[in-house]
Amino acid sequence: MSESKIWDDVDDYFTTHLTPDDEVLAAALRDSEAAALPQIAVAAPQGKLLQLFAQIQGARNILEIGTLGGYSTIWLARALPADGRLVSLEYSPRHAEVATRNIARAGLDKLVEIRVGPALESLSRLADEAPAPFDLVFIDADKDNNPHYLEWALKLTRPGSLIIVDNVVRGGRVADSGSTDPDVTGTRAAIELIGSHPKLSGTAIQTVGSKGYDGFALARVLP
Ligand code: SAH
Ligand code: DHB
Ligand code: MG
């Protein structure tokens, strides 16, 4: 049995028992695929992990960078109270359109606001609005901008907020100090910023599963 087949089987087993049939999430993935969006949403056990983090945080305000079809958005927004808010930033109008439908079907359209455009521009505009600090930030867009997204996340959060960065391992390529791949250099810069920033305490965890060999970085904002 190949490694990745075992990873798939274990994710299937966990999904069957821990995140069982959910028609809204299944439909979100189905419609994303039908619209030919890349199939790079988090896996179900990872989506549930994001939701648990948001619940543990007692999150009322969540910021997501990289919406795609809104799959991770739905997991996160379900952790919010009725008067909570999730702002999700997405470059592609086509992705945002699919996500908007998926989020409406999930009954979360009152809580979720998708902002279309390059995230760095949306973040600058968002900061101008001086929003309530975000309790959780999920960074999952173009990896070369990860250090910039982290800097914006620091501006838009409070001590105690949690920042999560997706895809920090990428099959192990993150360990290649000689890489010139902007995804790798951007992710390495983000990891090193977490490690050196006086206002961040963080770690990174390697994961395997139906999405291959990858990982999350987690950072708590310090006073
Ligand atoms: N969080 C999603 C997956 C996001 S995939 C999930 O797990 O379900 C990454 C997304 O980031 C894609 O939809 C891509 O269009 C978007 N993206 C890429 N570059 C971007 C940018 N500069 N600003 C905002 N979004 C961007
Ligand atoms: C890619 C992006 C993601 O956010 C992800 O979770 C997996 C893959 C990608 O660009 O290949
Ligand atoms: Mg991702």
Tab-separated table of C-alpha atoms and ligand atoms in Angstrom:
chain	number	residue	atom	x	y	z
A	1	MET	CA	0.000	0.000	0.000
A	2	SER	CA	1.449	3.361	-0.982
A	3	GLU	CA	1.835	5.941	1.763
A	4	SER	CA	-0.694	8.286	0.247
A	5	LYS	CA	-3.271	5.484	-0.050
A	6	ILE	CA	-2.937	4.878	3.693
A	7	TRP	CA	-3.290	8.627	4.312
A	8	ASP	CA	-6.489	8.680	2.230
A	9	ASP	CA	-7.895	5.648	4.032
A	10	VAL	CA	-7.230	7.152	7.449
A	11	ASP	CA	-8.770	10.495	6.434
A	12	ASP	CA	-11.819	8.571	5.133
A	13	TYR	CA	-12.072	6.677	8.428
A	14	PHE	CA	-11.774	9.854	10.521
A	15	THR	CA	-14.231	11.678	8.290
A	16	THR	CA	-16.799	8.866	8.561
A	17	HIS	CA	-16.776	8.994	12.350
A	18	LEU	CA	-15.785	12.545	13.249
A	19	THR	CA	-17.267	14.756	10.527
A	20	PRO	CA	-20.111	12.587	9.178
A	21	ASP	CA	-22.487	13.362	6.336
A	22	ASP	CA	-22.916	17.038	5.891
A	23	GLU	CA	-24.926	17.840	2.795
A	24	VAL	CA	-24.032	21.543	2.830
A	25	LEU	CA	-20.279	20.930	2.891
A	26	ALA	CA	-20.554	18.134	0.325
A	27	ALA	CA	-22.542	20.438	-1.960
A	28	ALA	CA	-19.935	23.174	-1.531
A	29	LEU	CA	-17.218	20.808	-2.757
A	30	ARG	CA	-19.441	19.433	-5.549
A	31	ASP	CA	-20.304	22.873	-6.879
A	32	SER	CA	-16.679	24.035	-6.576
A	33	GLU	CA	-15.588	21.067	-8.663
A	34	ALA	CA	-18.418	21.582	-11.171
A	35	ALA	CA	-17.234	25.182	-11.605
A	36	ALA	CA	-13.703	23.856	-12.227
A	37	LEU	CA	-12.205	25.516	-9.154
A	38	PRO	CA	-8.908	23.927	-8.074
A	39	GLN	CA	-9.559	21.138	-5.577
A	40	ILE	CA	-7.312	22.534	-2.872
A	41	ALA	CA	-9.748	23.210	-0.028
A	42	VAL	CA	-8.719	21.901	3.374
A	43	ALA	CA	-9.701	18.281	4.096
A	44	ALA	CA	-12.717	17.665	6.348
A	45	PRO	CA	-10.650	16.801	9.457
A	46	GLN	CA	-8.663	20.007	8.910
A	47	GLY	CA	-11.846	22.037	8.444
A	48	LYS	CA	-13.129	20.642	11.727
A	49	LEU	CA	-9.807	21.537	13.357
A	50	LEU	CA	-10.229	25.138	12.172
A	51	GLN	CA	-13.744	25.157	13.600
A	52	LEU	CA	-12.519	23.797	16.955
A	53	PHE	CA	-9.793	26.452	17.082
A	54	ALA	CA	-12.391	29.160	16.460
A	55	GLN	CA	-14.609	27.728	19.200
A	56	ILE	CA	-11.715	27.401	21.665
A	57	GLN	CA	-10.855	31.025	20.874
A	58	GLY	CA	-14.460	32.045	21.505
A	59	ALA	CA	-14.053	33.855	18.192
A	60	ARG	CA	-16.601	36.546	17.320
A	61	ASN	CA	-14.608	38.064	14.468
A	62	ILE	CA	-12.701	35.944	11.969
A	63	LEU	CA	-10.543	36.999	9.019
A	64	GLU	CA	-9.800	34.574	6.198
A	65	ILE	CA	-7.347	35.276	3.384
A	66	GLY	CA	-8.119	32.945	0.445
A	67	THR	CA	-11.794	31.949	0.100
A	68	LEU	CA	-11.790	29.623	-2.928
A	69	GLY	CA	-15.287	28.025	-2.908
A	70	GLY	CA	-15.942	28.876	0.729
A	71	TYR	CA	-15.336	25.395	2.154
A	72	SER	CA	-13.014	26.451	4.984
A	73	THR	CA	-15.165	29.574	5.331
A	74	ILE	CA	-18.203	27.448	6.188
A	75	TRP	CA	-16.302	25.422	8.783
A	76	LEU	CA	-15.037	28.610	10.441
A	77	ALA	CA	-18.265	30.618	10.235
A	78	ARG	CA	-20.213	27.807	11.898
A	79	ALA	CA	-18.157	28.499	15.032
A	80	LEU	CA	-19.439	32.090	15.212
A	81	PRO	CA	-22.223	33.394	17.448
A	82	ALA	CA	-25.316	34.827	15.723
A	83	ASP	CA	-23.840	38.330	15.855
A	84	GLY	CA	-20.373	37.240	14.747
A	85	ARG	CA	-18.576	38.225	11.583
A	86	LEU	CA	-16.250	36.563	9.101
A	87	VAL	CA	-14.499	38.589	6.427
A	88	SER	CA	-12.960	36.476	3.661
A	89	LEU	CA	-10.649	37.922	1.011
A	90	GLU	CA	-10.525	36.410	-2.487
A	91	TYR	CA	-8.726	37.527	-5.623
A	92	SER	CA	-10.865	35.690	-8.150
A	93	PRO	CA	-14.404	36.984	-8.817
A	94	ARG	CA	-15.238	33.527	-10.170
A	95	HIS	CA	-14.151	31.810	-6.965
A	96	ALA	CA	-16.002	34.423	-4.899
A	97	GLU	CA	-19.192	33.812	-6.897
A	98	VAL	CA	-19.100	30.071	-6.207
A	99	ALA	CA	-18.277	30.744	-2.556
A	100	THR	CA	-21.165	33.213	-2.223
A	101	ARG	CA	-23.640	30.548	-3.348
A	102	ASN	CA	-22.106	27.893	-1.097
A	103	ILE	CA	-22.185	30.203	1.912
A	104	ALA	CA	-25.798	31.221	1.259
A	105	ARG	CA	-26.817	27.556	1.036
A	106	ALA	CA	-25.106	27.038	4.406
A	107	GLY	CA	-27.312	29.819	5.839
A	108	LEU	CA	-24.226	31.842	6.738
A	109	ASP	CA	-24.644	34.816	4.402
A	110	LYS	CA	-25.585	37.125	7.280
A	111	LEU	CA	-22.260	36.387	8.997
A	112	VAL	CA	-19.884	36.169	6.065
A	113	GLU	CA	-18.647	38.969	3.859
A	114	ILE	CA	-16.452	38.154	0.852
A	115	ARG	CA	-14.254	40.947	-0.465
A	116	VAL	CA	-12.993	40.485	-3.998
A	117	GLY	CA	-9.569	41.692	-5.108
A	118	PRO	CA	-5.899	41.265	-4.286
A	119	ALA	CA	-5.830	40.598	-0.542
A	120	LEU	CA	-3.097	43.147	0.128
A	121	GLU	CA	-5.403	45.874	-1.212
A	122	SER	CA	-8.429	44.534	0.655
A	123	LEU	CA	-6.389	44.384	3.875
A	124	SER	CA	-5.308	47.987	3.524
A	125	ARG	CA	-8.912	49.063	2.954
A	126	LEU	CA	-10.114	46.901	5.826
A	127	ALA	CA	-7.559	48.453	8.197
A	128	ASP	CA	-8.815	51.924	7.221
A	129	GLU	CA	-12.213	50.906	8.587
A	130	ALA	CA	-10.620	50.243	12.021
A	131	PRO	CA	-12.653	47.057	12.558
A	132	ALA	CA	-12.983	45.257	15.882
A	133	PRO	CA	-9.850	43.122	16.291
A	134	PHE	CA	-10.087	39.701	14.678
A	135	ASP	CA	-9.908	36.830	17.157
A	136	LEU	CA	-8.693	34.372	14.534
A	137	VAL	CA	-7.002	34.839	11.162
A	138	PHE	CA	-6.695	32.011	8.627
A	139	ILE	CA	-4.038	32.725	5.974
A	140	ASP	CA	-4.512	30.487	2.925
A	141	ALA	CA	-3.961	32.422	-0.314
A	142	ASP	CA	-0.863	33.119	-2.460
A	143	LYS	CA	1.983	31.776	-0.373
A	144	ASP	CA	4.602	34.300	-1.574
A	145	ASN	CA	2.681	37.007	0.293
A	146	ASN	CA	2.559	35.046	3.555
A	147	PRO	CA	4.962	37.357	5.445
A	148	HIS	CA	2.906	40.394	4.346
A	149	TYR	CA	-0.335	38.692	5.372
A	150	LEU	CA	1.204	37.930	8.734
A	151	GLU	CA	2.162	41.599	9.218
A	152	TRP	CA	-1.391	42.654	8.355
A	153	ALA	CA	-2.774	40.009	10.681
A	154	LEU	CA	-0.701	41.511	13.500
A	155	LYS	CA	-2.205	44.942	12.806
A	156	LEU	CA	-5.756	43.583	12.750
A	157	THR	CA	-5.688	41.382	15.856
A	158	ARG	CA	-5.305	41.738	19.654
A	159	PRO	CA	-3.228	39.962	22.295
A	160	GLY	CA	-4.646	36.450	22.520
A	161	SER	CA	-5.707	36.250	18.876
A	162	LEU	CA	-4.765	33.140	16.914
A	163	ILE	CA	-3.169	33.255	13.454
A	164	ILE	CA	-3.146	30.089	11.363
A	165	VAL	CA	-1.124	29.698	8.161
A	166	ASP	CA	-2.009	26.819	5.810
A	167	ASN	CA	0.287	24.765	3.584
A	168	VAL	CA	3.560	25.475	5.352
A	169	VAL	CA	5.162	22.117	4.521
A	170	ARG	CA	4.258	21.379	0.882
A	171	GLY	CA	5.734	17.922	0.658
A	172	GLY	CA	8.741	19.016	2.709
A	173	ARG	CA	9.851	21.760	0.353
A	174	VAL	CA	9.771	24.283	3.217
A	175	ALA	CA	13.029	22.792	4.536
A	176	ASP	CA	14.898	23.675	1.322
A	177	SER	CA	16.876	26.788	2.252
A	178	GLY	CA	18.141	27.079	-1.336
A	179	SER	CA	14.675	27.148	-2.908
A	180	THR	CA	13.853	30.070	-5.174
A	181	ASP	CA	10.184	29.046	-5.476
A	182	PRO	CA	8.269	32.116	-4.217
A	183	ASP	CA	5.765	29.846	-2.446
A	184	VAL	CA	8.603	28.305	-0.471
A	185	THR	CA	10.521	31.523	0.194
A	186	GLY	CA	7.285	33.259	1.251
A	187	THR	CA	6.370	30.472	3.610
A	188	ARG	CA	9.908	30.320	5.048
A	189	ALA	CA	9.797	34.075	5.624
A	190	ALA	CA	6.493	33.662	7.488
A	191	ILE	CA	7.858	30.858	9.674
A	192	GLU	CA	10.964	32.879	10.466
A	193	LEU	CA	8.863	35.948	11.248
A	194	ILE	CA	6.759	33.914	13.683
A	195	GLY	CA	9.945	32.652	15.309
A	196	SER	CA	11.567	36.065	15.650
A	197	HIS	CA	8.652	38.431	16.264
A	198	PRO	CA	8.380	39.648	19.880
A	199	LYS	CA	4.565	39.679	19.620
A	200	LEU	CA	4.172	36.130	18.347
A	201	SER	CA	4.488	32.738	19.962
A	202	GLY	CA	4.089	29.976	17.444
A	203	THR	CA	4.745	26.538	16.150
A	204	ALA	CA	4.236	24.501	13.008
A	205	ILE	CA	2.815	21.015	12.683
A	206	GLN	CA	3.312	18.586	9.799
A	207	THR	CA	0.196	16.805	8.562
A	208	VAL	CA	-0.610	13.970	6.150
A	209	GLY	CA	-3.972	13.020	4.713
A	210	SER	CA	-6.064	13.252	1.577
A	211	LYS	CA	-4.366	16.589	0.832
A	212	GLY	CA	-0.924	14.966	0.870
A	213	TYR	CA	1.990	15.884	3.110
A	214	ASP	CA	1.615	19.462	4.353
A	215	GLY	CA	1.082	21.402	7.557
A	216	PHE	CA	-0.183	24.372	9.530
A	217	ALA	CA	1.667	27.119	11.380
A	218	LEU	CA	-0.076	28.471	14.471
A	219	ALA	CA	0.805	31.696	16.206
A	220	ARG	CA	-0.718	33.378	19.244
A	221	VAL	CA	-0.505	37.157	19.459
A	222	LEU	CA	1.253	38.256	22.649
A	223	PRO	CA	0.715	41.465	24.654
B	1	SAH	N1	-9.272	28.493	2.201
B	1	SAH	C1	-9.778	27.681	1.099
B	1	SAH	C2	-8.708	27.415	0.056
B	1	SAH	C3	-8.077	28.652	-0.512
B	1	SAH	S1	-7.145	28.281	-1.976
B	1	SAH	C4	-10.271	26.357	1.669
B	1	SAH	O1	-9.485	25.691	2.358
B	1	SAH	O2	-11.414	25.985	1.417
B	1	SAH	C5	-6.354	29.812	-2.230
B	1	SAH	C6	-7.257	30.932	-2.727
B	1	SAH	O3	-6.518	32.141	-2.630
B	1	SAH	C7	-7.693	30.782	-4.187
B	1	SAH	O4	-9.082	30.895	-4.317
B	1	SAH	C8	-7.014	31.958	-4.883
B	1	SAH	O5	-7.777	32.548	-5.929
B	1	SAH	C9	-6.855	32.948	-3.731
B	1	SAH	N2	-5.800	33.944	-3.955
B	1	SAH	C10	-4.631	33.794	-4.621
B	1	SAH	N3	-3.949	34.944	-4.618
B	1	SAH	C11	-4.681	35.848	-3.938
B	1	SAH	C12	-4.518	37.218	-3.600
B	1	SAH	N4	-3.456	37.904	-3.957
B	1	SAH	N5	-5.502	37.813	-2.883
B	1	SAH	C13	-6.603	37.120	-2.491
B	1	SAH	N6	-6.798	35.839	-2.783
B	1	SAH	C14	-5.872	35.203	-3.496
B	2	DHB	C1	-2.457	24.975	-2.974
B	2	DHB	C2	-2.999	26.002	-2.226
B	2	DHB	C3	-3.635	25.725	-1.039
B	2	DHB	O1	-4.168	26.707	-0.272
B	2	DHB	C4	-3.741	24.435	-0.584
B	2	DHB	O2	-4.373	24.199	0.588
B	2	DHB	C5	-3.189	23.401	-1.329
B	2	DHB	C6	-2.566	23.678	-2.527
B	2	DHB	C7	-1.785	25.255	-4.272
B	2	DHB	O3	-1.684	26.431	-4.644
B	2	DHB	O4	-1.347	24.304	-4.910
B	3	MG	MG	-4.579	25.865	1.799
